[in-house]
CSV table of C-alpha atoms in Angstrom, one decimal:
chain,number,residue,atom,x,y,z
V,1,MET,CA,225.4,31.5,211.1
V,2,TYR,CA,224.9,33.4,214.0
V,3,ARG,CA,221.8,36.2,213.2
V,4,LEU,CA,222.8,39.8,215.1
V,5,VAL,CA,220.7,42.7,215.2
V,6,ILE,CA,223.0,46.3,214.9
V,7,ASP,CA,222.2,49.5,215.4
V,8,PRO,CA,222.8,51.1,211.2
V,9,GLN,CA,225.0,53.7,212.4
V,10,GLN,CA,227.1,50.2,213.7
V,11,LYS,CA,227.9,50.3,210.0
V,12,GLN,CA,231.1,52.1,209.2
V,13,GLY,CA,232.3,51.9,206.0
V,14,ASN,CA,233.0,48.6,205.5
V,15,CYS,CA,233.2,47.4,208.9
V,16,ILE,CA,230.4,46.7,212.1
V,17,ILE,CA,231.2,47.8,215.1
V,18,LEU,CA,230.3,45.8,218.0
V,19,LYS,CA,229.9,47.4,220.9
V,20,SER,CA,230.8,44.9,223.5
V,21,ASP,CA,227.9,43.1,224.7
V,22,GLN,CA,227.4,42.3,221.2
V,23,GLU,CA,231.6,40.8,221.5
V,24,HIS,CA,230.8,39.2,224.5
V,25,TYR,CA,228.6,37.5,223.6
V,26,LEU,CA,229.6,36.2,220.3
V,27,ARG,CA,232.9,34.9,221.5
V,28,ARG,CA,231.6,33.8,224.2
V,29,VAL,CA,228.9,32.3,224.0
V,30,VAL,CA,227.9,31.5,220.7
V,31,ARG,CA,232.3,30.6,220.3
V,32,LEU,CA,232.9,32.3,218.0
V,33,ASN,CA,236.9,33.1,216.9
V,34,SER,CA,238.8,35.7,214.8
V,35,GLY,CA,238.1,34.6,211.2
V,36,ASP,CA,234.3,33.4,211.8
V,37,ASP,CA,231.6,34.8,209.8
V,38,PHE,CA,228.2,36.1,211.1
V,39,ILE,CA,224.8,37.4,209.9
V,40,ALA,CA,224.6,41.4,211.4
V,41,MET,CA,221.2,43.3,210.2
V,42,ASP,CA,220.7,46.3,210.9
V,43,GLY,CA,216.5,45.7,211.3
V,44,ARG,CA,215.2,47.5,208.5
V,45,GLY,CA,216.3,44.8,205.8
V,46,ASN,CA,220.0,45.2,204.9
V,47,CYS,CA,221.6,42.0,206.0
V,48,TRP,CA,226.0,41.7,205.9
V,49,GLN,CA,227.6,38.6,206.0
V,50,VAL,CA,230.4,39.7,208.4
V,51,LYS,CA,234.0,38.1,209.3
V,52,LEU,CA,235.0,38.5,213.4
V,53,THR,CA,238.1,40.1,213.9
V,54,VAL,CA,239.4,42.6,216.2
V,55,THR,CA,240.9,44.7,214.1
V,56,GLY,CA,236.7,46.2,212.8
V,57,ASN,CA,235.4,43.5,211.4
V,58,GLU,CA,235.1,43.2,207.6
V,59,ILE,CA,231.9,43.0,206.0
V,60,VAL,CA,232.4,40.1,203.3
V,61,THR,CA,228.8,40.3,201.3
V,62,SER,CA,225.7,42.8,201.2
V,63,PHE,CA,222.2,41.4,201.0
V,64,ARG,CA,218.9,42.3,201.9
V,65,GLU,CA,216.9,39.2,201.9
V,66,ASN,CA,212.9,39.1,202.7
V,67,ARG,CA,211.1,37.7,205.6
V,68,GLU,CA,208.1,40.0,206.6
V,69,LEU,CA,204.8,40.0,205.8
V,70,THR,CA,203.2,42.4,203.3
V,71,THR,CA,200.5,43.4,205.3
V,72,ALA,CA,201.1,45.1,208.4
V,73,VAL,CA,199.6,43.2,211.5
V,74,SER,CA,198.8,45.3,214.6
V,75,LEU,CA,198.1,43.6,217.7
V,76,ILE,CA,196.9,45.2,220.8
V,77,VAL,CA,197.5,43.5,223.5
V,78,ALA,CA,194.9,43.8,227.1
V,79,LEU,CA,198.0,42.7,229.3
V,80,PRO,CA,198.0,38.6,231.0
V,81,LYS,CA,199.3,38.4,234.3
V,82,GLY,CA,202.0,37.0,235.4
V,83,SER,CA,205.1,36.9,232.9
V,84,GLY,CA,202.9,36.0,229.7
V,85,PHE,CA,203.0,39.2,227.7
V,86,GLU,CA,207.2,37.7,227.2
V,87,ASP,CA,205.5,34.9,225.5
V,88,ILE,CA,203.0,36.6,223.4
V,89,ILE,CA,206.4,39.0,222.1
V,90,ARG,CA,208.4,35.3,221.7
V,91,CYS,CA,205.8,33.8,219.5
V,92,THR,CA,203.7,36.8,217.9
V,93,THR,CA,207.6,38.4,216.2
V,94,GLU,CA,208.4,35.2,215.0
V,95,LEU,CA,204.9,34.8,213.0
V,96,GLY,CA,205.7,38.1,211.8
V,97,VAL,CA,203.7,41.1,214.2
V,98,THR,CA,204.7,44.2,212.7
V,99,LYS,CA,203.5,46.3,216.2
V,100,LEU,CA,202.3,45.9,219.2
V,101,TYR,CA,200.7,47.4,221.3
V,102,PRO,CA,200.2,46.5,225.4
V,103,ALA,CA,197.6,47.6,226.8
V,104,ILE,CA,195.9,48.3,230.3
V,105,SER,CA,191.9,47.1,230.0
V,106,ASP,CA,189.4,46.7,233.5
V,107,ARG,CA,191.0,43.5,234.1
V,108,THR,CA,194.1,43.9,233.9
V,109,LEU,CA,195.7,43.1,237.1
V,110,LEU,CA,199.6,43.2,235.9
V,111,LYS,CA,201.1,46.2,236.4
V,112,PRO,CA,203.7,46.6,234.5
V,113,LYS,CA,206.7,47.9,235.6
V,114,GLU,CA,209.2,51.1,234.6
V,115,ASN,CA,212.1,49.5,232.6
V,116,LYS,CA,209.6,46.5,231.3
V,117,LEU,CA,209.5,48.5,227.6
V,118,GLU,CA,213.3,47.7,227.5
V,119,ARG,CA,213.1,43.9,228.2
V,120,TRP,CA,210.6,43.5,226.4
V,121,ARG,CA,212.3,44.7,223.1
V,122,LYS,CA,215.1,43.2,224.5
V,123,ILE,CA,212.9,40.0,224.0
V,124,ALA,CA,211.3,40.7,220.5
V,125,LEU,CA,215.2,41.3,219.0
V,126,GLU,CA,215.9,38.2,220.3
V,127,ALA,CA,212.8,36.9,218.7
V,128,VAL,CA,213.8,38.3,215.1
V,129,GLU,CA,217.4,37.1,215.3
V,130,GLN,CA,215.8,33.4,215.7
V,131,SER,CA,213.3,33.5,213.1
V,132,GLU,CA,216.1,35.0,211.0
V,133,ARG,CA,213.6,38.2,210.7
V,134,GLN,CA,214.5,41.7,208.7
V,135,ILE,CA,212.6,43.9,210.4
V,136,LEU,CA,212.6,45.1,214.5
V,137,PRO,CA,208.5,44.7,216.0
V,138,TYR,CA,207.7,48.1,217.3
V,139,ILE,CA,206.5,47.7,221.1
V,140,ALA,CA,204.9,50.9,222.5
V,141,GLU,CA,204.8,52.2,226.3
V,142,PRO,CA,201.5,50.0,228.0
V,143,MET,CA,198.8,52.9,227.1
V,144,PRO,CA,195.1,52.8,228.2
V,145,ILE,CA,192.9,50.9,226.3
V,146,LYS,CA,190.4,53.6,225.7
V,147,VAL,CA,193.3,55.7,224.7
V,148,LEU,CA,194.4,53.3,221.8
V,149,PHE,CA,190.9,53.0,221.1
V,150,GLU,CA,190.3,56.5,220.9
V,151,GLN,CA,193.8,56.1,218.6
V,152,PHE,CA,193.2,53.6,216.0
V,153,LYS,CA,189.2,55.4,214.7
V,154,LEU,CA,190.6,57.0,212.7
V,155,ASN,CA,192.7,54.4,211.2
V,156,ASN,CA,190.8,53.0,207.9
V,157,ASN,CA,192.2,49.8,207.8
V,158,PRO,CA,190.3,46.6,209.3
V,159,LYS,CA,190.5,46.9,213.1
V,160,TYR,CA,189.0,43.8,214.9
V,161,ILE,CA,188.6,43.0,218.4
V,162,ALA,CA,188.7,39.3,219.5
V,163,SER,CA,185.7,38.2,222.0
V,164,ALA,CA,185.1,35.1,223.6
V,165,ARG,CA,181.4,33.5,224.3
V,166,SER,CA,179.4,36.1,221.8
V,167,ASN,CA,178.2,35.5,218.8
V,168,ALA,CA,180.4,37.1,216.3
V,169,PRO,CA,181.2,35.2,212.7
V,170,HIS,CA,184.8,34.0,213.6
V,171,LEU,CA,188.1,36.2,212.4
V,172,MET,CA,189.1,33.9,209.6
V,173,GLU,CA,185.5,34.8,207.5
V,174,PHE,CA,186.8,37.9,208.0
V,175,CYS,CA,190.4,37.3,206.4
V,176,GLN,CA,189.1,35.4,203.5
V,177,GLN,CA,187.6,38.8,202.8
V,178,ASP,CA,190.0,40.9,203.1
V,179,PHE,CA,193.3,38.3,201.7
V,180,GLN,CA,190.2,37.9,197.9
V,181,ASP,CA,191.9,40.9,196.0
V,182,ASN,CA,193.7,43.6,197.6
V,183,PRO,CA,195.2,42.1,200.8
V,184,PRO,CA,194.9,45.9,203.2
V,185,SER,CA,198.1,47.6,203.9
V,186,GLU,CA,198.1,47.1,207.7
V,187,ILE,CA,195.0,44.7,210.4
V,188,ILE,CA,194.8,45.9,213.8
V,189,ILE,CA,193.6,43.2,216.5
V,190,ALA,CA,192.9,43.5,219.8
V,191,THR,CA,193.1,40.4,221.9
V,192,GLY,CA,191.9,40.5,226.5
V,193,CYS,CA,193.8,39.5,229.4
V,194,GLU,CA,192.5,37.1,231.6
V,195,GLY,CA,188.4,37.6,232.7
V,196,GLY,CA,188.1,39.2,228.5
V,197,TRP,CA,186.7,42.4,228.4
V,198,THR,CA,184.1,45.0,229.4
V,199,PRO,CA,180.2,45.1,228.0
V,200,LYS,CA,182.0,48.6,227.5
V,201,GLU,CA,184.8,48.3,226.3
V,202,ILE,CA,183.2,46.1,223.7
V,203,GLU,CA,181.1,49.4,223.7
V,204,ASN,CA,184.4,51.5,222.5
V,205,ALA,CA,185.3,49.9,219.9
V,206,ILE,CA,183.4,48.9,218.0
V,207,ALA,CA,182.5,52.7,218.8
V,208,SER,CA,186.1,53.4,216.6
V,209,GLY,CA,185.3,51.1,214.1
V,210,PHE,CA,186.6,48.0,215.1
V,211,GLN,CA,184.5,44.7,214.2
V,212,GLU,CA,183.7,41.7,216.8
V,213,VAL,CA,185.1,38.6,216.2
V,214,SER,CA,185.6,35.3,217.5
V,215,LEU,CA,188.5,32.4,217.8
V,216,GLY,CA,186.3,29.8,218.3
V,217,LYS,CA,184.4,28.4,220.3
V,218,ARG,CA,186.5,27.3,222.8
V,219,ILE,CA,187.7,29.0,226.0
V,220,LEU,CA,191.3,31.3,224.7
V,221,ARG,CA,193.7,31.9,227.3
V,222,ALA,CA,194.7,35.7,227.2
V,223,ILE,CA,198.4,34.3,226.3
V,224,THR,CA,197.0,31.7,223.2
V,225,ALA,CA,194.4,34.3,221.5
V,226,PRO,CA,197.3,36.9,220.4
V,227,ILE,CA,199.6,33.9,219.1
V,228,MET,CA,196.8,31.9,217.3
V,229,VAL,CA,195.5,35.5,215.2
V,230,MET,CA,199.0,35.8,214.4
V,231,ALA,CA,199.6,32.3,212.2
V,232,LEU,CA,195.8,33.5,211.3
V,233,VAL,CA,196.8,36.7,210.1
V,234,ALA,CA,200.0,35.3,209.1
V,235,SER,CA,199.7,32.7,207.1
V,236,TYR,CA,196.6,35.0,204.6
V,237,SER,CA,199.4,37.4,203.7
V,238,GLU,CA,202.0,34.7,202.7
V,239,ILE,CA,199.2,32.8,200.8
V,240,PHE,CA,198.3,36.0,199.0
V,241,GLU,CA,201.8,36.7,198.2
V,242,LEU,CA,202.2,33.5,196.5
V,243,LYS,CA,199.1,33.7,195.1
V,244,SER,CA,200.0,37.1,193.1
V,245,GLU,CA,203.5,36.9,192.3
Y,1,MET,CA,181.9,28.4,237.0
Y,2,TYR,CA,184.5,26.5,238.3
Y,3,ARG,CA,185.5,23.5,235.7
Y,4,LEU,CA,186.6,20.3,236.9
Y,5,VAL,CA,186.5,16.7,235.1
Y,6,ILE,CA,186.2,13.9,236.7
Y,7,ASP,CA,186.3,10.3,235.6
Y,8,PRO,CA,182.8,8.8,235.0
Y,9,GLN,CA,182.6,6.6,237.7
Y,10,GLN,CA,183.0,9.0,239.9
Y,11,LYS,CA,179.5,9.9,238.4
Y,12,GLN,CA,177.0,7.5,241.2
Y,13,GLY,CA,173.1,8.4,241.1
Y,14,ASN,CA,172.4,12.4,241.2
Y,15,CYS,CA,175.2,12.5,243.0
Y,16,ILE,CA,179.2,13.8,242.0
Y,17,ILE,CA,181.4,12.1,244.4
Y,18,LEU,CA,184.5,14.1,244.9
Y,19,LYS,CA,188.5,12.7,245.3
Y,20,SER,CA,189.0,14.5,248.2
Y,21,ASP,CA,192.7,16.3,246.3
Y,22,GLN,CA,189.5,18.0,244.2
Y,23,GLU,CA,187.4,18.7,247.3
Y,24,HIS,CA,190.1,20.6,248.8
Y,25,TYR,CA,190.9,22.7,245.4
Y,26,LEU,CA,187.3,23.7,244.9
Y,27,ARG,CA,186.8,24.3,248.7
Y,28,ARG,CA,190.8,25.9,249.4
Y,29,VAL,CA,191.7,27.1,246.1
Y,30,VAL,CA,189.1,28.3,244.2
Y,31,ARG,CA,187.1,29.2,247.4
Y,32,LEU,CA,183.3,26.8,246.9
Y,33,ASN,CA,181.1,26.5,250.0
Y,34,SER,CA,179.0,24.3,251.0
Y,35,GLY,CA,175.5,25.7,248.3
Y,36,ASP,CA,177.6,26.6,245.7
Y,37,ASP,CA,177.2,25.1,242.6
Y,38,PHE,CA,181.0,24.5,239.5
Y,39,ILE,CA,180.1,21.7,236.7
Y,40,ALA,CA,181.1,18.3,236.6
Y,41,MET,CA,183.0,17.1,232.8
Y,42,ASP,CA,183.2,13.1,232.3
Y,43,GLY,CA,185.8,14.3,229.4
Y,44,ARG,CA,183.9,12.9,227.2
Y,45,GLY,CA,180.7,15.3,226.5
Y,46,ASN,CA,178.3,15.1,229.3
Y,47,CYS,CA,178.6,17.6,231.8
Y,48,TRP,CA,176.5,18.3,235.2
Y,49,GLN,CA,176.1,21.7,237.1
Y,50,VAL,CA,176.9,20.4,240.4
Y,51,LYS,CA,176.2,21.7,244.6
Y,52,LEU,CA,179.0,21.8,246.1
Y,53,THR,CA,177.9,19.8,250.0
Y,54,VAL,CA,179.5,18.1,253.0
Y,55,THR,CA,177.2,14.6,252.0
Y,56,GLY,CA,177.6,14.0,247.8
Y,57,ASN,CA,177.1,16.3,245.9
Y,58,GLU,CA,173.7,16.4,243.7
Y,59,ILE,CA,173.5,17.0,240.1
Y,60,VAL,CA,171.0,20.1,239.6
Y,61,THR,CA,171.6,20.1,236.2
Y,62,SER,CA,172.8,18.1,233.6
Y,63,PHE,CA,173.8,18.6,230.0
Y,64,ARG,CA,176.2,17.4,226.9
Y,65,GLU,CA,177.9,21.1,225.2
Y,66,ASN,CA,179.8,20.8,222.3
Y,67,ARG,CA,182.6,23.2,221.9
Y,68,GLU,CA,185.0,19.9,219.6
Y,69,LEU,CA,186.3,20.1,216.5
Y,70,THR,CA,184.6,18.1,214.1
Y,71,THR,CA,187.9,17.3,212.3
Y,72,ALA,CA,190.6,15.2,214.9
Y,73,VAL,CA,193.7,17.0,214.5
Y,74,SER,CA,196.5,14.6,215.8
Y,75,LEU,CA,200.0,16.7,216.7
Y,76,ILE,CA,203.0,14.0,215.7
Y,77,VAL,CA,205.6,17.1,218.0
Y,78,ALA,CA,209.2,15.9,218.2
Y,79,LEU,CA,210.0,16.8,222.0
Y,80,PRO,CA,211.7,20.6,222.4
Y,81,LYS,CA,214.2,21.1,225.4
Y,82,GLY,CA,213.4,22.3,229.2
Y,83,SER,CA,209.4,22.5,229.9
Y,84,GLY,CA,209.0,23.2,225.7
Y,85,PHE,CA,206.5,20.8,225.4
Y,86,GLU,CA,203.8,21.9,229.0
Y,87,ASP,CA,203.2,24.8,227.2
Y,88,ILE,CA,202.8,23.5,223.6
Y,89,ILE,CA,200.0,20.9,225.4
Y,90,ARG,CA,198.6,23.7,226.5
Y,91,CYS,CA,198.0,26.0,224.0
Y,92,THR,CA,197.5,23.3,221.7
Y,93,THR,CA,194.2,22.0,224.3
Y,94,GLU,CA,193.0,25.3,224.4
Y,95,LEU,CA,192.8,25.3,220.4
Y,96,GLY,CA,191.4,21.8,220.6
Y,97,VAL,CA,194.5,19.6,219.5
Y,98,THR,CA,192.4,15.2,219.8
Y,99,LYS,CA,195.9,13.5,219.9
Y,100,LEU,CA,199.4,13.9,221.0
Y,101,TYR,CA,201.9,12.0,220.6
Y,102,PRO,CA,205.6,13.2,221.5
Y,103,ALA,CA,208.7,12.5,219.3
Y,104,ILE,CA,211.9,11.8,220.1
Y,105,SER,CA,213.6,12.8,217.2
Y,106,ASP,CA,217.5,12.5,215.6
Y,107,ARG,CA,218.3,16.4,217.0
Y,108,THR,CA,215.6,15.1,220.1
Y,109,LEU,CA,218.0,16.9,223.3
Y,110,LEU,CA,215.5,15.3,225.7
Y,111,LYS,CA,214.9,12.2,227.9
Y,112,PRO,CA,211.9,12.4,229.2
Y,113,LYS,CA,211.7,12.1,233.1
Y,114,GLU,CA,209.2,8.2,234.2
Y,115,ASN,CA,206.9,10.1,235.3
Y,116,LYS,CA,206.4,13.3,232.5
Y,117,LEU,CA,203.9,11.7,230.9
Y,118,GLU,CA,201.6,12.2,234.4
Y,119,ARG,CA,202.8,15.2,234.0
Y,120,TRP,CA,201.5,16.6,230.7
Y,121,ARG,CA,198.1,14.8,231.2
Y,122,LYS,CA,197.6,16.6,234.9
Y,123,ILE,CA,198.6,19.6,232.8
Y,124,ALA,CA,195.7,19.1,229.4
Y,125,LEU,CA,193.6,17.6,232.0
Y,126,GLU,CA,193.9,22.0,233.1
Y,127,ALA,CA,193.7,23.4,229.6
Y,128,VAL,CA,190.5,21.6,229.1
Y,129,GLU,CA,188.8,23.1,232.1
Y,130,GLN,CA,190.3,25.9,231.5
Y,131,SER,CA,189.2,26.2,227.7
Y,132,GLU,CA,185.8,24.2,228.1
Y,133,ARG,CA,186.4,21.4,226.5
Y,134,GLN,CA,184.5,18.5,226.6
Y,135,ILE,CA,187.6,16.2,225.3
Y,136,LEU,CA,190.6,15.2,227.1
Y,137,PRO,CA,193.5,15.1,224.4
Y,138,TYR,CA,195.2,12.2,224.4
Y,139,ILE,CA,199.3,12.2,224.7
Y,140,ALA,CA,201.1,9.1,223.7
Y,141,GLU,CA,204.1,7.8,225.6
Y,142,PRO,CA,207.0,9.7,224.0
Y,143,MET,CA,208.0,7.6,220.8
Y,144,PRO,CA,211.4,7.1,218.3
Y,145,ILE,CA,209.9,9.3,215.5
Y,146,LYS,CA,210.9,6.6,213.1
Y,147,VAL,CA,208.3,4.3,214.8
Y,148,LEU,CA,205.8,6.8,214.5
Y,149,PHE,CA,206.0,7.3,210.9
Y,150,GLU,CA,205.4,3.6,210.5
Y,151,GLN,CA,202.5,3.5,212.7
Y,152,PHE,CA,200.6,6.4,210.6
Y,153,LYS,CA,201.0,4.8,207.2
Y,154,LEU,CA,198.5,3.6,207.2
Y,155,ASN,CA,196.2,5.7,208.1
Y,156,ASN,CA,194.9,7.8,205.3
Y,157,ASN,CA,193.5,11.0,206.0
Y,158,PRO,CA,196.0,13.6,205.2
Y,159,LYS,CA,199.0,13.2,207.1
Y,160,TYR,CA,202.3,16.4,206.5
Y,161,ILE,CA,205.1,17.4,208.6
Y,162,ALA,CA,206.7,20.5,208.6
Y,163,SER,CA,209.9,21.6,207.5
Y,164,ALA,CA,211.5,25.4,207.6
Y,165,ARG,CA,213.2,26.3,204.8
Y,166,SER,CA,212.1,24.1,202.0
Y,167,ASN,CA,210.8,25.5,198.8
Y,168,ALA,CA,207.5,23.3,200.2
Y,169,PRO,CA,203.9,24.7,199.8
Y,170,HIS,CA,202.0,26.9,202.9
Y,171,LEU,CA,200.5,24.6,205.1
Y,172,MET,CA,197.1,26.8,204.4
Y,173,GLU,CA,197.3,26.1,201.1
Y,174,PHE,CA,196.2,21.9,202.0
Y,175,CYS,CA,194.0,22.7,204.6
Y,176,GLN,CA,191.8,25.2,201.6
Y,177,GLN,CA,191.4,21.9,199.5
Y,178,ASP,CA,190.9,19.9,202.8
Y,179,PHE,CA,187.9,21.8,203.9
Y,180,GLN,CA,186.9,22.6,200.5
Y,181,ASP,CA,183.8,19.5,200.5
Y,182,ASN,CA,184.2,16.6,202.6
Y,183,PRO,CA,186.6,17.4,205.5
Y,184,PRO,CA,188.3,14.6,206.6
Y,185,SER,CA,187.7,13.1,210.4
Y,186,GLU,CA,192.0,13.8,211.0
Y,187,ILE,CA,194.0,15.6,209.7
Y,188,ILE,CA,197.6,14.6,211.1
Y,189,ILE,CA,200.5,16.9,211.3
Y,190,ALA,CA,204.6,16.2,212.2
Y,191,THR,CA,206.7,19.1,213.7
Y,192,GLY,CA,209.9,19.0,214.5
Y,193,CYS,CA,212.1,20.4,217.3
Y,194,GLU,CA,215.6,22.8,217.5
Y,195,GLY,CA,217.4,22.3,214.4
Y,196,GLY,CA,214.1,20.9,212.9
Y,197,TRP,CA,214.3,17.1,211.0
Y,198,THR,CA,217.2,15.4,209.4
Y,199,PRO,CA,217.0,14.8,205.7
Y,200,LYS,CA,216.4,10.9,206.7
Y,201,GLU,CA,213.2,11.9,208.7
Y,202,ILE,CA,212.2,13.7,205.8
Y,203,GLU,CA,212.5,11.5,204.1
Y,204,ASN,CA,211.2,8.2,206.3
Y,205,ALA,CA,208.0,11.0,206.5
Y,206,ILE,CA,206.7,10.7,202.6
Y,207,ALA,CA,207.5,7.2,202.3
Y,208,SER,CA,204.5,6.5,204.8
Y,209,GLY,CA,203.1,9.7,202.8
Y,210,PHE,CA,203.2,12.6,205.1
Y,211,GLN,CA,203.3,15.8,202.4
Y,212,GLU,CA,206.1,18.0,203.4
Y,213,VAL,CA,205.2,21.0,203.9
Y,214,SER,CA,205.8,25.0,204.7
Y,215,LEU,CA,204.9,26.7,208.0
Y,216,GLY,CA,206.1,30.8,206.7
Y,217,LYS,CA,208.8,32.0,205.5
Y,218,ARG,CA,210.2,33.2,209.0
Y,219,ILE,CA,211.9,30.3,211.1
Y,220,LEU,CA,209.5,28.9,214.3
Y,221,ARG,CA,210.9,28.0,217.5
Y,222,ALA,CA,209.4,23.9,218.4
Y,223,ILE,CA,207.4,25.5,220.4
Y,224,THR,CA,205.4,27.3,218.2
Y,225,ALA,CA,205.7,25.8,215.3
Y,226,PRO,CA,202.7,23.0,216.9
Y,227,ILE,CA,200.4,26.5,217.8
Y,228,MET,CA,200.9,27.8,215.1
Y,229,VAL,CA,199.4,24.9,213.4
Y,230,MET,CA,196.3,23.8,215.4
Y,231,ALA,CA,195.4,27.3,215.3
Y,232,LEU,CA,195.0,27.1,211.4
Y,233,VAL,CA,193.5,23.7,211.4
Y,234,ALA,CA,190.8,24.0,214.3
Y,235,SER,CA,189.6,27.4,212.1
Y,236,TYR,CA,189.3,25.1,209.3
Y,237,SER,CA,187.6,23.1,211.2
Y,238,GLU,CA,185.2,25.5,212.4
Y,239,ILE,CA,184.6,27.4,209.7
Y,240,PHE,CA,183.9,24.8,207.7
Y,241,GLU,CA,181.3,24.3,210.2
Y,242,LEU,CA,179.8,27.6,210.1
Y,243,LYS,CA,179.3,26.8,206.3
Y,244,SER,CA,177.2,23.5,206.6
Y,245,GLU,CA,175.3,24.6,209.6
């Protein structure tokens, strides 16, 4: 059944009031007719099966479902060139990311345009609908990486910075420890752009309590690194849940 | 230093004989000049640091390096729509895939064009150069999924088929077992295209000794699933190596 993320205030009584672009999309693109059902989700875990009608859209049943990770994953991503960050949003949203912090690092070439954030959030929304998640990941305004490291300094959850060509231990070794007994409420991981981090950036990260980690022996593109990170942490989080059920 | 995959027969004595397109690329795109060094790799683990000259290209040093996984990973991928398989080649090659088997499943919409395979292999080659791998992944001709399941029937290594919306155990649970003591020489994993596998396809896979697995609670796109699989298996393979060093 087709899924649509709505604003919480679009639920009014027993109806879901669609915006004109949403109604247009359901009728013209998804090709639903009056009387067909779809699922509306408020991005906070509330879901409604709704019947499409011309006079308001009546809620058939409401339910809660949960495909979310119990450990929140915050990814700090030094912006790659081109539209690479869009691929990162798509894949990591499917894999369960909680917060994305696009960062401007010393080697970042991309100058994000004014309206980028709006486009990025739209991509995340589509990925939420597609992957049937309940929560819309938060995407921050692009910020200088130095500011972000500083900002996370007082966050005492596990913090990692991925680097290539280092002798740092593999991220997986830390995940094994983090998810041994009491998984953390949040994990924060930073990945670099083309050309990687500068030594100074690694230094700043470590000074803010980040642990340097390897993602394996091969040199990953800036797009692949955060997807790999997300695949790994999501698997640990879900496996832990299963063990403790 | 720039990396280039060459055919083994391009090494002649103490020289690397470049093809005209390779020489053009190094001089015009990478902008190397005579006297600059690059690295030539034969896709079998042999590497040479080479000095670019107008009269043959002299080998400075030869070396072997190894960024390859000890467990070979064969991915059977039901072809997604559009150019999705190209993204899969890029990311999974970076992550260390050994063999890619593009498959035509019941729900595959893409009809691959004649010259597709050539293009796919070129993408793999570029990803090898970028990720500094030594081995060029093998990409098979697209084949009906039924033929592939049949073909892998006699292969006794661990074989998995990923499916969404099933109650199958998570792939990670099997990886934990597979990499406990003696990691397998090969792992085979099949991922579906948009719409997933048909019940009959799952049945065929199981009859050929494949184990159904989950990749988590969220619904992944056909592009994301093989990347996630590869991230997970590569991590297990590398962690096992480190443990046994």
